[in-house]
Structure formats: structure tokens, C-alpha cells
């Protein structure tokens, strides 16, 4: 087992059988000790955040498996905070795909001239480049295609998958009285690019969830949904 | 004749017959005395810039008229630096539509992870919101549609018109040995939204043009093309 990547919130190991092992860490993104799913820096360490994130991820990935929505998930070991996944290659040097149901965060910072804070959005999908130095700029379908990052045909698959998975998560949260404002996904290609699948995780660290108008912290969200 | 809008580089008057009169000023956008077509501030005043801009605009708008490409242009009075145009309404509070043939400026600042400076781009179209406070953020087709600024059907017309007009300008410049790197347009609706037309101007202040690898200043461009 060989460490091949050290991420902000998890490490990636290559297994002998060709699969990957993700080790979930207790670090979460944010700034100055305040959690922010859109931040590029590790803002704080929360004990149990890794296992909680994995528990939620396992919960959602197994629902997706039942619904035959493609992901890289194979299985998870909660005690060791690890998840075994199929090897996938990311688009370019990595993209983030956001699905928005309410106008908050960077959407509002960009389009505040036309949107009210908290305004309902109809599963709006946008793609950003993972590029800390350039503050994860948004990128259009045309630019993704032209720069050879993602073809227009792949973009359509990505957008549809994003909305489908977003709705699954939104519905699950709604069962517990929690409202999903937005969620961030990562996708990759498996089987030599033959299929696009959801990769990474689905946890409190990747979404903004609210209950009775109050923001739900990642650890609390895990307790509400799978506790 | 009534002043209805004071812009950075021109003023707009309402005429009694329902048309508008644009008065071209000698102010050009830039920062700290350096011309920059992408800037949001008036950086410098260049004597003759207004008339030169109008001369180029008249030149290009009349070519577009011959080719039956829709614009708001009616006629121009070079001596008074004025142009008479059809009344048009802008999309939302105004959009800028950029057509790029080389990776420079804000494109490179955003996508420098994937593009080399000066790399050829295939008439790449992007739309930005006119919003000085938020530094003219780029906006996608989906966001434009969702926020009620521009429908997806209108976006397609806009993109096609942008590429068509961009090519006309690029070809005209090429005849004089000048290469167009990028150009910025504005569009509006006329006849109660029945038609989308090019509005504003086509001048050195809206484009980056190079000759023998050297940037061509707006006043010099006017001399090269119509002088």
C-alpha cells in the first residue's frame, strides 16, 4: 500500500489489487477556525470528522449503488476511516461540480446584482477548476471543451449526474427536516474513460445544510442523518 | 434631445423621433494612464479618441449592414462625434460578450493552469456581467437563463452573432496585417425583443489588436484601418 496523494481532508493510497484506499482525516476546510465547504485551506481539525465524513459518504454511496448511479465506491471500513474505491482519473488537474438550490456563497458573491441571498435556485450546476492559486475559477462548458479538459458530450453526462445525485442527497436530508442549500461533487473517468463516475466523498464538508433556518455543522449533520 | 445616460466612454441622448444619439468622448478605459479594454475605470483621456472610435465604429457597422448582420446603427456624424442608433434594451443591467482568438487578459488570469499566454483559441465566446463592484464576473448560459437575464434560445443567437461579427472584424484587420486577439461586444433587444442586435461600438477601445507582435493602440488602429 503506497501513499500517492496527500489531500486537504484525506490521503490516497494505491492498493496492490489496483484499487485505491482513501484515508479520511479529521481536518476540514475553512478559514480562521470557521468551517467553509468552499474554502481552499484546512481551517480546523475536528475530532471524529474523518469517521463522521466516511459514515455519511458510505450511507450516500450505498444509496447511489442501489439506484445504479455510477460511483467509484467499493466498500468502507469505518473503524479505520478508510474507503476502498475503483481507480479513476480526474478531468484535467481536477474539477469541482457544484449543485445549488439556494443562492449563497460564491454564487451570491458573483451574481448578487441579480440574486437575493437565499433565493431558490433550480438545481443550478456550475463547474470550477481546482486551482488554489487562482481561487478555483468557474469555467464554462465551452471553455472545458476547448481546453481539452472535458468534452461537451461528457459535460452533459456530468451535469445530469450532478443533478440526479444532488436530488438523492436533498431528498435524504429532507426526510430528517434538513434543507440542502448547495453541494460540491467531484467526478472522474473509470475504465479508460468509458464511464464518468462520482468520486471523492459526500459528507457534511461538501455541502451547506440548514435545519429550521440554522446551518448544520458537518458532525451534527452526520448524527442527524445516520446517527 | 435629452441626456439619459453618462457612460465611461460615451453619453447617450434620447432624440425626439424615438432614436438615440451616442456622443463619443475622448476618455478610454484603463488604469493609471495605461489603456486596458477590460478595465472598469477611465484610465486616460486621449485627444481625438472619440472621433477615432466613431470612425472605426462607422466603418465596421457599415460593413455589417452590407452583410445584413443586425446592429442598432442608423448613421454617424464624425465631426460632432455622434452616432444615431435604434433604441435597444440591454439584457438585465448589461452584459459584455467577449470573443477570443488568443489566450490573454482575464482568460489567462482564470485559466492559466491550462492555457499558455498567447495560445490560439477558436473564437471562444464568454459572457460577463457589467458589475463594477463585483469585477464583471463571467456567467454561464445556464445562470443567464435561470436568473432571467437571457434565455437559452437568445444565448445561442448571441453566441453565433458574436462569432460572426468577430470574424468580420478579424478579417478586416488581417487585410492590414493586424491580428485580432480578442474583442468585446454589447448586444441588445430591439422591436420589443423580437430581434437581438449588436449595440454600442466597434473600436480600438474594445479589442486587443497586434501588428508584428506589437500591441496596436486604439488611435493607431484607427489610422491603420480607415486612415
XYZ file of C-alpha atoms in Angstrom:
454
model
C 0.000 0.000 0.000
C 1.622 3.185 -1.212
C 0.719 6.807 -0.410
C 0.135 8.517 -3.755
C -1.599 11.759 -2.773
C -1.988 13.867 0.354
C -5.144 15.933 0.177
C -6.563 18.600 2.452
C -9.081 16.294 4.078
C -7.937 12.825 3.005
C -4.935 10.812 1.830
C -4.968 8.408 -1.108
C -3.097 5.078 -1.193
C -2.637 2.668 -4.124
C -3.545 -0.928 -3.226
C -1.825 -3.975 -4.694
C -5.009 -5.093 -6.486
C -5.139 -1.846 -8.471
C -7.817 -0.167 -6.363
C -7.292 2.896 -4.176
C -7.711 3.370 -0.454
C -8.924 6.743 0.826
C -7.996 7.611 4.411
C -10.384 10.223 5.839
C -8.673 12.765 8.105
C -10.059 14.928 10.892
C -9.154 18.113 9.004
C -11.928 20.187 7.437
C -11.739 23.139 5.065
C -12.342 26.634 6.312
C -10.676 29.839 7.313
C -9.625 31.079 10.750
C -11.190 28.170 12.564
C -14.566 28.546 10.840
C -15.819 25.731 8.613
C -16.459 26.694 4.968
C -17.085 23.964 2.365
C -15.927 26.360 -0.368
C -12.593 27.217 1.260
C -9.244 26.119 -0.135
C -7.447 25.843 3.171
C -7.738 23.492 6.113
C -9.353 25.758 8.666
C -9.657 23.474 11.625
C -9.349 19.918 12.912
C -12.450 18.365 14.446
C -12.015 15.100 16.314
C -14.105 12.423 14.666
C -14.632 14.471 11.480
C -12.938 11.800 9.344
C -15.079 8.907 10.572
C -18.231 11.022 10.523
C -17.490 12.080 6.945
C -16.895 8.499 5.940
C -20.084 7.294 7.659
C -22.147 9.800 5.671
C -20.234 9.029 2.490
C -20.821 5.276 2.916
C -24.504 5.973 3.593
C -24.982 8.011 0.424
C -22.737 5.928 -1.842
C -24.677 2.781 -0.893
C -27.962 4.508 -1.740
C -26.483 5.521 -5.090
C -25.323 1.933 -5.680
C -28.866 0.675 -5.098
C -30.136 3.234 -7.593
C -27.427 2.164 -10.079
C -25.921 5.632 -10.200
C -22.212 5.158 -11.003
C -19.609 5.965 -8.318
C -16.075 4.800 -7.556
C -17.207 3.224 -4.245
C -16.328 -0.390 -3.396
C -16.550 -0.575 0.401
C -15.774 1.269 3.610
C -14.124 0.473 6.951
C -15.483 2.966 9.465
C -13.149 1.926 12.325
C -10.080 2.680 10.247
C -11.694 5.677 8.499
C -10.857 4.181 5.106
C -12.817 3.628 1.921
C -11.810 1.361 -0.966
C -12.569 2.746 -4.403
C -12.050 1.990 -8.077
C -9.137 3.874 -9.643
C -10.408 6.904 -11.513
C -8.690 9.711 -13.364
C -9.864 13.261 -12.824
C -10.658 15.780 -15.574
C -7.581 17.892 -16.239
C -5.998 18.562 -12.861
C -9.338 18.271 -11.098
C -12.720 19.971 -11.254
C -15.380 20.675 -8.680
C -19.013 20.477 -9.715
C -21.494 22.405 -7.623
C -25.251 21.933 -7.498
C -27.142 24.852 -5.996
C -30.644 25.038 -4.547
C -30.247 28.404 -2.785
C -28.219 31.489 -3.713
C -25.444 31.638 -1.103
C -21.635 31.586 -1.014
C -19.669 32.291 -4.184
C -22.835 32.333 -6.321
C -24.096 35.314 -4.364
C -20.669 36.967 -4.374
C -20.638 36.789 -8.180
C -24.294 37.327 -9.072
C -25.514 39.473 -6.187
C -26.675 42.066 -8.731
C -29.361 39.623 -9.884
C -29.955 37.283 -6.925
C -31.195 37.781 -3.373
C -29.443 35.937 -0.554
C -31.101 32.564 -0.075
C -33.175 32.811 -3.263
C -34.271 29.404 -4.584
C -32.201 28.055 -7.492
C -33.357 25.190 -9.669
C -30.531 22.644 -9.173
C -28.131 25.063 -10.847
C -24.914 23.338 -11.898
C -21.558 25.056 -12.221
C -18.043 23.787 -12.653
C -14.932 25.281 -11.088
C -11.285 24.462 -11.681
C -9.349 23.150 -8.687
C -6.671 25.829 -8.668
C -5.895 27.302 -5.237
C -3.587 29.926 -6.747
C -6.403 31.311 -8.942
C -9.175 30.854 -6.334
C -10.942 27.991 -8.124
C -12.329 29.994 -11.069
C -15.662 28.971 -12.622
C -15.384 27.585 -16.149
C -17.970 27.181 -18.886
C -18.872 24.118 -20.933
C -17.274 25.736 -23.996
C -14.017 26.518 -22.193
C -13.804 22.991 -20.732
C -14.217 21.561 -24.206
C -11.801 23.969 -25.909
C -9.070 23.461 -23.314
C -9.380 19.681 -23.665
C -10.477 19.179 -20.053
C -13.931 17.751 -20.715
C -15.794 17.238 -23.988
C -19.259 18.736 -24.499
C -20.707 15.211 -24.520
C -19.021 14.476 -21.181
C -20.260 17.799 -19.805
C -23.850 16.771 -20.457
C -23.328 13.480 -18.592
C -21.628 15.329 -15.732
C -24.416 17.883 -15.428
C -27.139 15.250 -15.451
C -25.321 13.065 -12.902
C -24.789 16.111 -10.694
C -28.488 16.972 -10.675
C -29.509 13.340 -10.153
C -27.126 12.809 -7.219
C -27.918 16.234 -5.799
C -31.593 15.307 -5.685
C -30.867 11.989 -3.964
C -28.940 13.809 -1.225
C -31.538 16.583 -0.995
C -34.353 14.050 -0.585
C -32.470 12.097 2.098
C -31.802 15.282 4.061
C -35.416 16.402 3.692
C -36.577 13.188 5.420
C -34.814 14.494 8.551
C -36.116 18.029 8.174
C -32.811 19.288 6.794
C -32.642 21.515 3.720
C -29.768 21.254 1.263
C -28.594 24.673 0.023
C -25.699 23.506 -2.139
C -23.357 20.579 -2.584
C -19.987 20.064 -4.228
C -19.031 16.905 -6.110
C -16.008 15.510 -7.867
C -16.192 13.210 -10.826
C -13.681 11.043 -12.638
C -13.334 8.673 -15.554
C -13.087 4.907 -14.967
C -12.469 2.034 -17.390
C -10.202 4.123 -19.610
C -12.713 6.919 -19.882
C -15.639 4.706 -20.847
C -17.662 5.868 -17.858
C -17.962 9.011 -15.735
C -18.499 8.295 -12.047
C -18.857 10.227 -8.813
C -15.609 10.109 -6.835
C -14.324 11.511 -3.525
C -16.976 11.802 -0.809
C -20.458 13.001 0.089
C -20.229 14.440 3.566
C -21.064 17.495 5.614
C -17.769 19.007 4.487
C -19.028 19.216 0.905
C -22.394 20.784 1.416
C -24.344 23.516 3.129
C -27.300 22.067 5.035
C -29.815 24.016 7.148
C -32.369 22.945 9.743
C -35.013 25.413 10.971
C -33.043 28.202 9.299
C -29.835 27.284 11.166
C -26.691 25.995 9.491
C -25.966 22.358 10.420
C -22.272 21.651 11.175
C -20.721 18.589 9.453
C -20.532 16.468 12.627
C -24.082 17.337 13.599
C -25.305 16.506 10.102
C -23.803 13.041 10.339
C -25.660 12.465 13.648
C -28.934 13.730 12.166
C -28.742 11.567 9.038
C -27.071 8.311 10.130
C -26.798 8.658 13.948
C -32.588 65.907 -27.081
C -32.247 64.657 -23.526
C -29.210 63.125 -21.790
C -30.337 59.752 -20.479
C -27.053 58.033 -19.611
C -23.468 59.059 -18.944
C -21.091 56.209 -19.692
C -17.367 55.805 -19.222
C -16.543 56.482 -22.853
C -19.784 57.891 -24.267
C -23.000 59.685 -23.369
C -26.447 58.689 -24.585
C -29.207 61.128 -25.556
C -32.845 60.400 -26.421
C -33.941 62.019 -29.704
C -37.454 63.321 -30.357
C -38.069 60.706 -33.078
C -37.523 57.853 -30.595
C -33.972 57.056 -31.677
C -30.866 57.563 -29.542
C -27.794 59.679 -30.117
C -24.444 58.423 -28.836
C -21.774 61.059 -28.168
C -18.291 59.559 -28.261
C -15.918 61.015 -25.654
C -12.134 61.216 -25.593
C -11.983 59.068 -22.444
C -10.755 55.484 -22.726
C -10.786 52.691 -20.150
C -7.626 51.733 -18.359
C -5.728 52.040 -15.129
C -3.036 54.508 -14.080
C -2.823 56.082 -17.510
C -2.430 52.754 -19.335
C -5.124 51.692 -21.802
C -6.847 48.369 -20.982
C -10.021 47.404 -22.899
C -11.016 45.146 -19.973
C -10.745 47.839 -17.314
C -13.737 49.291 -15.489
C -12.293 52.747 -14.967
C -11.493 55.605 -17.276
C -7.728 55.459 -17.256
C -6.828 58.303 -19.539
C -8.110 60.889 -21.961
C -6.651 60.817 -25.467
C -7.416 63.764 -27.716
C -9.252 62.550 -30.785
C -10.094 59.160 -29.227
C -13.831 59.821 -29.526
C -13.797 60.659 -33.230
C -11.305 57.876 -33.985
C -13.521 55.386 -32.153
C -16.545 56.586 -34.047
C -14.736 56.434 -37.405
C -13.820 52.786 -36.810
C -17.302 52.021 -35.476
C -18.936 53.572 -38.563
C -16.555 51.601 -40.789
C -17.399 48.263 -39.191
C -21.128 48.906 -38.691
C -21.499 49.776 -42.370
C -19.746 46.546 -43.370
C -22.119 44.647 -41.068
C -25.077 46.453 -42.636
C -23.961 45.343 -46.113
C -23.718 41.773 -44.828
C -27.193 42.098 -43.266
C -25.880 41.402 -39.777
C -28.232 43.209 -37.365
C -26.955 46.220 -35.417
C -28.535 49.299 -33.851
C -26.650 51.604 -36.273
C -28.507 54.254 -38.286
C -25.852 56.835 -39.192
C -22.838 58.724 -37.899
C -21.635 62.332 -37.805
C -17.857 62.212 -37.452
C -17.415 65.993 -36.995
C -19.691 66.023 -33.969
C -18.507 62.586 -32.761
C -22.109 61.375 -32.674
C -23.886 58.276 -33.907
C -27.646 57.826 -34.306
C -28.945 54.406 -33.326
C -32.188 52.498 -32.883
C -33.391 52.281 -29.286
C -32.413 48.946 -27.760
C -32.783 47.446 -24.307
C -29.855 45.624 -22.783
C -30.006 42.188 -21.139
C -30.500 42.616 -17.398
C -28.373 45.573 -16.361
C -25.950 44.984 -19.222
C -23.689 42.186 -20.399
C -20.372 42.117 -22.202
C -19.725 39.386 -24.724
C -16.116 38.559 -25.470
C -14.774 36.667 -28.465
C -11.243 35.352 -28.002
C -8.694 34.240 -30.579
C -5.659 34.241 -28.257
C -5.338 33.460 -24.549
C -4.544 36.807 -22.912
C -6.080 39.102 -20.277
C -8.701 37.736 -17.892
C -8.890 34.417 -19.756
C -5.272 33.750 -18.906
C -5.717 35.016 -15.352
C -8.501 32.484 -14.832
C -7.329 29.515 -16.882
C -3.558 29.859 -16.734
C -3.354 26.318 -15.342
C -4.496 25.023 -18.742
C -3.534 27.727 -21.256
C -0.228 29.258 -22.329
C -0.033 33.012 -22.844
C -0.961 33.815 -26.435
C -2.227 30.314 -27.195
C -4.686 30.221 -30.106
C -8.360 29.990 -29.108
C -11.089 29.054 -31.563
C -13.373 32.124 -31.402
C -14.125 31.329 -27.773
C -17.184 33.223 -26.538
C -17.776 34.201 -22.933
C -20.264 36.497 -21.272
C -19.576 38.735 -18.302
C -21.951 40.798 -16.207
C -21.419 44.556 -16.230
C -20.936 44.964 -12.485
C -18.006 47.152 -11.480
C -18.468 46.331 -7.803
C -18.035 42.599 -8.453
C -15.327 42.986 -11.134
C -17.532 41.923 -14.075
C -17.891 38.235 -13.204
C -18.206 35.665 -16.011
C -21.602 33.987 -16.212
C -22.718 30.763 -17.865
C -25.578 30.135 -20.290
C -27.442 28.249 -17.542
C -27.028 31.050 -14.995
C -28.138 33.697 -17.512
C -31.252 31.682 -18.239
C -32.039 30.874 -14.597
C -31.620 34.463 -13.450
C -33.933 35.667 -16.220
C -31.240 37.738 -17.929
C -31.132 35.907 -21.251
C -32.953 32.771 -22.385
C -31.044 29.770 -23.703
C -32.511 30.416 -27.156
C -31.275 34.030 -27.019
C -27.862 32.829 -25.806
C -27.460 30.740 -28.945
C -28.270 33.743 -31.157
C -25.878 35.905 -29.135
C -23.031 33.405 -29.394
C -23.473 32.933 -33.126
C -23.703 36.692 -33.774
C -20.587 37.219 -31.653
C -18.562 34.723 -33.666
C -19.899 36.037 -36.971
C -19.109 39.668 -36.135
C -15.790 38.721 -34.551
C -14.755 37.066 -37.803
C -15.768 40.100 -39.860
C -13.567 42.338 -37.698
C -10.732 39.796 -37.631
C -10.763 39.533 -41.445
C -10.798 43.327 -41.887
C -7.827 43.701 -39.540
C -5.962 40.861 -41.254
C -6.154 42.762 -44.566
C -3.918 45.404 -42.937
C -1.584 42.856 -41.359
C -3.163 43.286 -37.928
C -4.100 40.305 -35.784
C -7.157 40.387 -33.527
C -6.515 38.732 -30.129
C -9.883 39.422 -28.556
C -12.873 41.728 -28.867
C -15.699 42.778 -26.586
C -19.250 43.389 -27.793
C -22.544 44.529 -26.346
C -25.895 43.363 -27.581
C -29.461 44.488 -27.026
C -33.029 43.706 -27.934
C -34.905 45.852 -30.461
C -38.539 45.779 -31.624
C -39.823 44.654 -28.206
C -37.354 41.802 -28.003
C -38.127 40.405 -31.461
C -34.503 40.803 -32.557
C -31.063 40.745 -30.940
C -28.664 43.287 -32.423
C -25.124 44.482 -31.856
C -25.120 47.790 -29.973
C -22.508 50.220 -28.630
C -19.355 50.441 -30.739
C -16.586 48.529 -32.507
C -13.389 50.444 -31.911
C -9.846 50.068 -30.697
C -11.107 50.553 -27.161
C -12.985 47.255 -27.314
C -10.325 44.986 -28.691
C -6.733 43.862 -28.433
C -5.036 44.075 -31.831
C -1.393 43.252 -32.614
C 0.851 44.017 -35.578
C 4.226 42.285 -35.924
C 3.870 41.087 -32.336
C 3.340 44.631 -31.008
C 0.124 45.840 -29.416
C -1.634 48.456 -31.578
C -3.016 51.419 -29.585
C -6.651 52.445 -30.342
C -5.720 55.669 -32.171
C -3.079 53.894 -34.242
C -5.526 51.129 -35.105
C -7.980 53.637 -36.472
C -5.242 55.094 -38.711
C -4.197 51.636 -39.920
C -7.727 50.527 -40.762
C -9.546 53.630 -42.004
C -6.769 56.260 -42.194
